[in-house]
Amino acid sequence: MRMPFNMDVESGICQGNGDSGPSELRVKIPEGMLKREQDRLEDVERKKEVKKSQSVTEEKSGFFTATFGSERAAIEKLLAGCSEATDRVLATKTLEEVTTKTQQLQKFLNDSMVFLPQYELRQAQMALQKLHNSLAEKRDEILPKKKFAFRSRAANTPKVDPPVAEPASPVTPKDSGRIKVDGAISPPEQCGFSHFESQVLTKTAEEIKQQDVLLTHLTNCKVRLLGSPSTVHIKHVQNCEIFSGPVSSSVFVDHCTGSTLSFPCQQLRTHHTTDTQVYLHVTSRAIIEDCQGVRFAPFAWSYPGLDLDFKVSGLDRERNNWNQVDDFNWLAIGTQSPNWCVIPEAERRTEWDS
């Protein structure tokens, strides 16, 4: 008759039911077997967590797609019902409602960027930019700005023959208004500046209109973007000052040297950049790669219309992770990367525009 027994894994001694002393039978489980079993259980739990996370992400993505689509359709319907035949007061009220809804939709997109696949994110950004463009066109159509015109001259003013126009000099690609990047000329409608030296360059909110902005091949220039771009690309820049209003999504910096940058954005990605100061407001995180001597401080530049541009961008003014920088070339946890640092308060810029 087999007696019931309990096995003590720690000691490897099997004991009876208490009516007798320790059994002579000893069972010792190898430590390797115990470790494999523990690893197996941990792997099962890990797979469960991954599956759960994927399920949650898919649910969030599905919710975003449905909500974004319905809100976009509602905005397009409001714009379609607003025409020149509409009462001016009613048209103004409708445009204000569309502006508010578009800003809310921009914020919804910004908050959802962390889990959206890249393709869906880009499609949503393009759709939102079209809404911004449609809103601007509708506003210009229904509520045009008053145009300045000279009064007619007195009748006795002597008539002066118009000057003879000189033949126009040929326009080079550099002066054509197109932006040339690494040998390729982009379409004329690209917003930005390219191939300038020692110039002051400015874009207004009316020119930007939530477009992607490209700044490339600039030297010793001062650039001011007085509006809310959708995305900003900064490439091949040397000894420049580049200040921008709130950027709805990302700022991409590549091959930047000896410059000062200042902007709010949702995300910053910086590559191949050296000896550059960044005055930053970022709602997610800043990322650097292959960089040296990059210094960060909180965004402090201001200009008339900044508050409105923050609303247009959808960025959260209360959330600023300017000093949370991920260096993809420095993986030592708990140790400060030597490639970036915080600008001491005594060294931070206080005067921005004269």
CSV table of C-alpha atoms in Angstrom, one decimal:
chain,number,residue,atom,x,y,z
A,1,MET,CA,0.0,0.0,0.0
A,2,ARG,CA,1.5,3.4,-1.1
A,3,MET,CA,1.4,6.0,1.6
A,4,PRO,CA,0.5,9.6,0.7
A,5,PHE,CA,3.4,12.0,1.1
A,6,ASN,CA,4.3,15.7,0.7
A,7,MET,CA,7.4,16.7,-1.2
A,8,ASP,CA,9.5,19.6,0.1
A,9,VAL,CA,11.1,21.1,-3.0
A,10,GLU,CA,13.6,23.2,-1.0
A,11,SER,CA,15.1,20.2,0.9
A,12,GLY,CA,14.2,17.6,-1.6
A,13,ILE,CA,12.9,15.3,1.2
A,14,CYS,CA,9.6,13.5,0.8
A,15,GLN,CA,7.6,13.0,4.0
A,16,GLY,CA,4.7,10.7,4.9
A,17,ASN,CA,1.3,11.7,6.2
A,18,GLY,CA,2.6,12.4,9.6
A,19,ASP,CA,2.2,9.0,11.2
A,20,SER,CA,5.8,8.1,10.6
A,21,GLY,CA,9.2,9.7,10.4
A,22,PRO,CA,10.8,11.1,7.2
A,23,SER,CA,10.6,8.7,4.3
A,24,GLU,CA,13.8,7.3,3.0
A,25,LEU,CA,12.7,8.4,-0.5
A,26,ARG,CA,14.5,11.6,-1.5
A,27,VAL,CA,13.6,13.5,-4.7
A,28,LYS,CA,15.8,16.4,-5.9
A,29,ILE,CA,14.6,18.6,-8.8
A,30,PRO,CA,17.6,20.0,-10.8
A,31,GLU,CA,17.9,23.8,-10.6
A,32,GLY,CA,18.1,24.0,-14.4
A,33,MET,CA,14.7,22.3,-14.7
A,34,LEU,CA,13.2,24.7,-12.1
A,35,LYS,CA,14.7,27.7,-14.0
A,36,ARG,CA,13.3,26.5,-17.3
A,37,GLU,CA,9.9,26.2,-15.9
A,38,GLN,CA,10.1,29.6,-14.4
A,39,ASP,CA,11.2,31.1,-17.7
A,40,ARG,CA,8.4,29.3,-19.5
A,41,LEU,CA,5.8,30.8,-17.2
A,42,GLU,CA,7.3,34.2,-17.6
A,43,ASP,CA,7.3,33.8,-21.4
A,44,VAL,CA,3.6,32.8,-21.3
A,45,GLU,CA,2.8,35.9,-19.3
A,46,ARG,CA,4.8,38.1,-21.6
A,47,LYS,CA,3.0,36.9,-24.6
A,48,LYS,CA,-0.3,37.5,-22.9
A,49,GLU,CA,0.7,41.1,-22.2
A,50,VAL,CA,1.9,41.6,-25.8
A,51,LYS,CA,-1.3,40.2,-27.2
A,52,LYS,CA,-3.4,42.4,-24.8
A,53,SER,CA,-1.3,45.5,-25.8
A,54,GLN,CA,-1.8,44.8,-29.5
A,55,SER,CA,-5.5,44.4,-29.0
A,56,VAL,CA,-5.8,47.7,-27.1
A,57,THR,CA,-3.8,49.5,-29.8
A,58,GLU,CA,-6.0,48.1,-32.6
A,59,GLU,CA,-9.1,49.2,-30.6
A,60,LYS,CA,-7.6,52.7,-30.2
A,61,SER,CA,-6.7,52.9,-33.9
A,62,GLY,CA,-10.2,51.8,-34.9
A,63,PHE,CA,-11.8,54.3,-32.6
A,64,PHE,CA,-9.5,57.1,-33.9
A,65,THR,CA,-10.4,56.2,-37.6
A,66,ALA,CA,-14.1,56.2,-36.9
A,67,THR,CA,-14.1,59.4,-34.8
A,68,PHE,CA,-11.7,61.3,-37.1
A,69,GLY,CA,-13.8,60.4,-40.2
A,70,SER,CA,-17.1,61.5,-38.7
A,71,GLU,CA,-15.7,64.8,-37.4
A,72,ARG,CA,-14.0,65.5,-40.7
A,73,ALA,CA,-17.3,64.8,-42.5
A,74,ALA,CA,-19.1,67.2,-40.2
A,75,ILE,CA,-16.6,70.0,-40.8
A,76,GLU,CA,-16.8,69.5,-44.6
A,77,LYS,CA,-20.6,69.6,-44.4
A,78,LEU,CA,-20.4,73.0,-42.6
A,79,LEU,CA,-18.0,74.4,-45.1
A,80,ALA,CA,-20.2,73.2,-48.0
A,81,GLY,CA,-23.2,74.9,-46.6
A,82,CYS,CA,-21.4,78.2,-46.2
A,83,SER,CA,-21.4,80.3,-49.4
A,84,GLU,CA,-21.5,83.9,-50.6
A,85,ALA,CA,-25.3,83.7,-50.6
A,86,THR,CA,-25.3,83.0,-46.9
A,87,ASP,CA,-26.1,85.9,-44.5
A,88,ARG,CA,-22.7,87.5,-43.5
A,89,VAL,CA,-23.4,87.2,-39.8
A,90,LEU,CA,-24.4,83.6,-40.2
A,91,ALA,CA,-21.4,82.9,-42.4
A,92,THR,CA,-19.1,84.4,-39.8
A,93,LYS,CA,-20.6,82.3,-37.1
A,94,THR,CA,-20.3,79.1,-39.2
A,95,LEU,CA,-16.6,79.8,-40.0
A,96,GLU,CA,-15.9,80.3,-36.3
A,97,GLU,CA,-17.5,77.0,-35.5
A,98,VAL,CA,-15.5,75.3,-38.3
A,99,THR,CA,-12.3,76.9,-36.9
A,100,THR,CA,-13.1,75.6,-33.4
A,101,LYS,CA,-13.9,72.1,-34.7
A,102,THR,CA,-10.7,72.0,-36.8
A,103,GLN,CA,-8.6,72.9,-33.8
A,104,GLN,CA,-10.3,70.2,-31.7
A,105,LEU,CA,-9.6,67.7,-34.5
A,106,GLN,CA,-6.0,68.8,-34.6
A,107,LYS,CA,-5.6,68.2,-30.9
A,108,PHE,CA,-7.3,64.8,-31.2
A,109,LEU,CA,-4.8,63.8,-33.8
A,110,ASN,CA,-1.9,65.1,-31.7
A,111,ASP,CA,-3.0,63.0,-28.7
A,112,SER,CA,-3.4,59.9,-30.9
A,113,MET,CA,0.0,60.0,-32.6
A,114,VAL,CA,1.6,57.7,-30.0
A,115,PHE,CA,-0.3,54.7,-31.1
A,116,LEU,CA,-1.2,55.4,-34.8
A,117,PRO,CA,0.6,53.5,-37.5
A,118,GLN,CA,2.8,55.8,-39.7
A,119,TYR,CA,0.6,55.4,-42.8
A,120,GLU,CA,-2.7,56.3,-40.9
A,121,LEU,CA,-0.9,59.2,-39.2
A,122,ARG,CA,0.3,60.6,-42.5
A,123,GLN,CA,-3.2,60.2,-44.1
A,124,ALA,CA,-4.8,62.0,-41.2
A,125,GLN,CA,-2.3,64.8,-41.4
A,126,MET,CA,-2.9,65.3,-45.1
A,127,ALA,CA,-6.7,65.3,-44.6
A,128,LEU,CA,-6.4,67.8,-41.8
A,129,GLN,CA,-4.2,70.1,-43.9
A,130,LYS,CA,-6.8,70.0,-46.7
A,131,LEU,CA,-9.4,71.1,-44.1
A,132,HIS,CA,-7.2,74.0,-43.1
A,133,ASN,CA,-6.7,75.0,-46.7
A,134,SER,CA,-10.4,74.8,-47.4
A,135,LEU,CA,-11.2,76.9,-44.4
A,136,ALA,CA,-8.7,79.6,-45.5
A,137,GLU,CA,-10.1,79.6,-49.0
A,138,LYS,CA,-13.7,79.8,-47.8
A,139,ARG,CA,-12.8,82.7,-45.4
A,140,ASP,CA,-11.2,84.6,-48.2
A,141,GLU,CA,-14.2,84.0,-50.4
A,142,ILE,CA,-16.9,85.1,-48.0
A,143,LEU,CA,-15.0,87.5,-45.8
A,144,PRO,CA,-12.4,89.1,-48.1
A,145,LYS,CA,-10.0,91.6,-46.6
A,146,LYS,CA,-10.4,95.1,-47.7
A,147,LYS,CA,-7.9,96.0,-50.4
A,148,PHE,CA,-6.0,99.3,-50.3
A,149,ALA,CA,-6.3,101.5,-53.4
A,150,PHE,CA,-4.9,104.8,-54.3
A,151,ARG,CA,-7.4,107.6,-55.0
A,152,SER,CA,-7.6,109.0,-58.5
A,153,ARG,CA,-5.3,111.9,-59.2
A,154,ALA,CA,-6.6,115.4,-59.9
A,155,ALA,CA,-7.6,116.2,-63.4
A,156,ASN,CA,-4.9,118.9,-63.8
A,157,THR,CA,-2.1,116.6,-62.8
A,158,PRO,CA,0.4,116.5,-65.7
A,159,LYS,CA,0.5,113.2,-67.5
A,160,VAL,CA,3.8,111.4,-67.3
A,161,ASP,CA,4.7,108.8,-69.9
A,162,PRO,CA,5.3,105.4,-68.3
A,163,PRO,CA,9.0,104.3,-68.2
A,164,VAL,CA,10.2,101.9,-70.8
A,165,ALA,CA,10.7,98.5,-69.2
A,166,GLU,CA,14.1,97.0,-69.6
A,167,PRO,CA,14.4,93.4,-70.8
A,168,ALA,CA,14.0,91.0,-67.9
A,169,SER,CA,17.1,89.1,-66.9
A,170,PRO,CA,16.9,85.3,-67.1
A,171,VAL,CA,15.6,83.7,-63.9
A,172,THR,CA,17.9,81.1,-62.4
A,173,PRO,CA,16.7,78.0,-60.5
A,174,LYS,CA,18.0,79.7,-57.3
A,175,ASP,CA,15.6,82.6,-57.8
A,176,SER,CA,12.6,80.8,-59.2
A,177,GLY,CA,10.8,80.3,-55.9
A,178,ARG,CA,11.1,76.6,-56.1
A,179,ILE,CA,13.0,74.7,-53.4
A,180,LYS,CA,15.9,72.7,-54.5
A,181,VAL,CA,16.9,69.7,-52.3
A,182,ASP,CA,19.9,67.6,-53.0
A,183,GLY,CA,19.7,68.4,-56.8
A,184,ALA,CA,15.9,68.0,-57.1
A,185,ILE,CA,13.5,70.9,-57.6
A,186,SER,CA,10.3,70.6,-55.7
A,187,PRO,CA,6.9,72.0,-56.9
A,188,PRO,CA,6.5,75.8,-56.9
A,189,GLU,CA,3.9,75.6,-54.1
A,190,GLN,CA,6.3,74.2,-51.6
A,191,CYS,CA,6.4,76.5,-48.6
A,192,GLY,CA,9.8,77.5,-47.3
A,193,PHE,CA,13.3,78.9,-48.1
A,194,SER,CA,16.3,77.4,-49.9
A,195,HIS,CA,19.8,78.5,-50.9
A,196,PHE,CA,20.0,81.8,-49.0
A,197,GLU,CA,22.9,83.5,-47.3
A,198,SER,CA,23.0,86.4,-44.8
A,199,GLN,CA,19.3,87.1,-45.2
A,200,VAL,CA,16.3,87.8,-42.9
A,201,LEU,CA,13.5,85.5,-44.1
A,202,THR,CA,9.9,85.6,-42.9
A,203,LYS,CA,6.7,83.6,-43.5
A,204,THR,CA,3.4,84.9,-42.2
A,205,ALA,CA,0.4,82.9,-40.9
A,206,GLU,CA,-1.4,83.6,-44.2
A,207,GLU,CA,1.5,82.1,-46.2
A,208,ILE,CA,2.0,79.1,-43.9
A,209,LYS,CA,-1.7,77.9,-43.5
A,210,GLN,CA,-0.8,74.6,-41.7
A,211,GLN,CA,1.5,73.6,-44.6
A,212,ASP,CA,4.7,71.6,-44.4
A,213,VAL,CA,7.6,74.0,-44.4
A,214,LEU,CA,11.1,73.2,-45.8
A,215,LEU,CA,14.2,75.2,-44.8
A,216,THR,CA,17.3,74.0,-46.6
A,217,HIS,CA,20.8,75.1,-47.5
A,218,LEU,CA,20.8,78.3,-45.4
A,219,THR,CA,23.9,80.1,-44.1
A,220,ASN,CA,24.0,83.0,-41.6
A,221,CYS,CA,20.2,83.6,-42.0
A,222,LYS,CA,17.5,84.7,-39.6
A,223,VAL,CA,14.2,82.8,-40.3
A,224,ARG,CA,10.9,83.7,-38.6
A,225,LEU,CA,7.8,81.5,-39.2
A,226,LEU,CA,5.0,83.6,-37.8
A,227,GLY,CA,2.2,80.9,-38.0
A,228,SER,CA,1.4,77.3,-37.3
A,229,PRO,CA,3.1,74.8,-39.8
A,230,SER,CA,2.0,71.2,-40.0
A,231,THR,CA,5.6,69.9,-40.2
A,232,VAL,CA,9.0,71.7,-40.4
A,233,HIS,CA,12.0,70.2,-42.1
A,234,ILE,CA,15.4,71.9,-41.5
A,235,LYS,CA,18.3,70.6,-43.6
A,236,HIS,CA,21.9,71.7,-44.3
A,237,VAL,CA,21.8,74.8,-42.1
A,238,GLN,CA,24.8,76.7,-40.8
A,239,ASN,CA,25.0,79.6,-38.3
A,240,CYS,CA,21.3,80.4,-38.5
A,241,GLU,CA,18.6,81.5,-36.2
A,242,ILE,CA,15.3,79.7,-37.0
A,243,PHE,CA,12.3,80.5,-34.8
A,244,SER,CA,8.9,79.0,-35.6
A,245,GLY,CA,5.4,79.2,-34.3
A,246,PRO,CA,3.7,76.0,-32.9
A,247,VAL,CA,4.2,73.0,-35.2
A,248,SER,CA,1.2,70.7,-35.2
A,249,SER,CA,3.2,67.5,-35.6
A,250,SER,CA,7.0,67.0,-36.0
A,251,VAL,CA,10.1,69.0,-36.6
A,252,PHE,CA,12.9,67.2,-38.4
A,253,VAL,CA,16.5,68.6,-38.2
A,254,ASP,CA,19.4,67.2,-40.2
A,255,HIS,CA,22.9,68.5,-40.8
A,256,CYS,CA,22.6,71.6,-38.7
A,257,THR,CA,25.7,73.4,-37.3
A,258,GLY,CA,26.2,76.4,-35.0
A,259,SER,CA,22.6,77.5,-35.0
A,260,THR,CA,19.9,78.5,-32.6
A,261,LEU,CA,16.4,76.9,-33.0
A,262,SER,CA,13.2,77.8,-31.2
A,263,PHE,CA,9.8,76.2,-31.7
A,264,PRO,CA,6.9,74.3,-30.0
A,265,CYS,CA,6.1,71.0,-31.6
A,266,GLN,CA,4.6,67.5,-30.9
A,267,GLN,CA,7.9,65.7,-31.6
A,268,LEU,CA,11.5,66.6,-32.5
A,269,ARG,CA,13.9,64.4,-34.4
A,270,THR,CA,17.4,65.6,-34.8
A,271,HIS,CA,20.2,64.0,-36.9
A,272,HIS,CA,23.9,64.9,-37.6
A,273,THR,CA,23.7,68.2,-35.7
A,274,THR,CA,26.5,69.9,-33.8
A,275,ASP,CA,27.0,73.0,-31.6
A,276,THR,CA,23.3,74.0,-31.7
A,277,GLN,CA,21.0,75.4,-29.1
A,278,VAL,CA,17.3,74.4,-29.1
A,279,TYR,CA,14.7,76.4,-27.2
A,280,LEU,CA,12.0,73.8,-27.2
A,281,HIS,CA,8.4,73.1,-26.2
A,282,VAL,CA,7.6,69.5,-27.0
A,283,THR,CA,4.6,67.5,-25.9
A,284,SER,CA,6.1,64.0,-26.5
A,285,ARG,CA,9.8,63.6,-26.5
A,286,ALA,CA,12.9,64.9,-28.3
A,287,ILE,CA,15.1,62.4,-30.1
A,288,ILE,CA,18.7,63.0,-31.2
A,289,GLU,CA,21.0,60.7,-33.3
A,290,ASP,CA,24.6,61.2,-34.5
A,291,CYS,CA,24.7,64.6,-32.7
A,292,GLN,CA,27.2,66.4,-30.5
A,293,GLY,CA,27.1,69.6,-28.5
A,294,VAL,CA,23.3,70.0,-28.7
A,295,ARG,CA,21.9,72.1,-25.8
A,296,PHE,CA,18.3,72.5,-24.7
A,297,ALA,CA,16.2,75.1,-22.9
A,298,PRO,CA,12.5,75.8,-22.7
A,299,PHE,CA,10.8,77.7,-25.5
A,300,ALA,CA,10.7,81.4,-24.7
A,301,TRP,CA,10.2,83.3,-28.0
A,302,SER,CA,7.0,85.2,-28.5
A,303,TYR,CA,5.3,87.2,-31.2
A,304,PRO,CA,1.8,88.7,-31.9
A,305,GLY,CA,-0.6,85.9,-32.7
A,306,LEU,CA,1.3,83.2,-30.8
A,307,ASP,CA,-1.8,82.3,-28.6
A,308,LEU,CA,-4.0,81.9,-31.6
A,309,ASP,CA,-1.4,79.8,-33.4
A,310,PHE,CA,-1.1,77.5,-30.4
A,311,LYS,CA,-4.9,76.9,-30.7
A,312,VAL,CA,-4.6,76.2,-34.4
A,313,SER,CA,-1.8,73.7,-33.8
A,314,GLY,CA,-3.7,71.8,-31.1
A,315,LEU,CA,-0.6,71.5,-28.9
A,316,ASP,CA,-1.0,71.3,-25.1
A,317,ARG,CA,0.7,74.4,-23.6
A,318,GLU,CA,0.7,72.9,-20.2
A,319,ARG,CA,2.8,69.9,-21.3
A,320,ASN,CA,6.5,70.5,-22.1
A,321,ASN,CA,9.1,67.8,-22.0
A,322,TRP,CA,11.9,70.0,-23.3
A,323,ASN,CA,14.5,68.3,-21.1
A,324,GLN,CA,13.5,64.7,-21.8
A,325,VAL,CA,15.8,63.8,-24.6
A,326,ASP,CA,16.4,60.3,-26.0
A,327,ASP,CA,19.9,59.8,-27.6
A,328,PHE,CA,19.8,56.8,-29.9
A,329,ASN,CA,23.6,56.7,-29.7
A,330,TRP,CA,23.7,56.5,-25.9
A,331,LEU,CA,22.1,53.4,-24.4
A,332,ALA,CA,23.7,53.5,-21.0
A,333,ILE,CA,20.7,53.6,-18.6
A,334,GLY,CA,21.0,56.0,-15.7
A,335,THR,CA,24.0,57.8,-17.2
A,336,GLN,CA,23.7,61.3,-18.9
A,337,SER,CA,24.5,61.3,-22.6
A,338,PRO,CA,27.6,63.4,-23.4
A,339,ASN,CA,26.0,64.5,-26.7
A,340,TRP,CA,23.4,66.9,-25.2
A,341,CYS,CA,22.9,69.0,-22.1
A,342,VAL,CA,20.6,71.6,-20.5
A,343,ILE,CA,21.6,75.3,-21.0
A,344,PRO,CA,22.3,76.8,-17.6
A,345,GLU,CA,19.7,79.5,-16.8
A,346,ALA,CA,22.4,82.2,-16.6
A,347,GLU,CA,23.4,81.4,-20.3
A,348,ARG,CA,19.9,81.3,-21.7
A,349,ARG,CA,18.9,83.8,-24.3
A,350,THR,CA,16.6,86.6,-23.1
A,351,GLU,CA,16.5,89.0,-26.1
A,352,TRP,CA,14.9,87.5,-29.2
A,353,ASP,CA,14.0,90.2,-31.8
A,354,SER,CA,15.2,93.7,-31.8
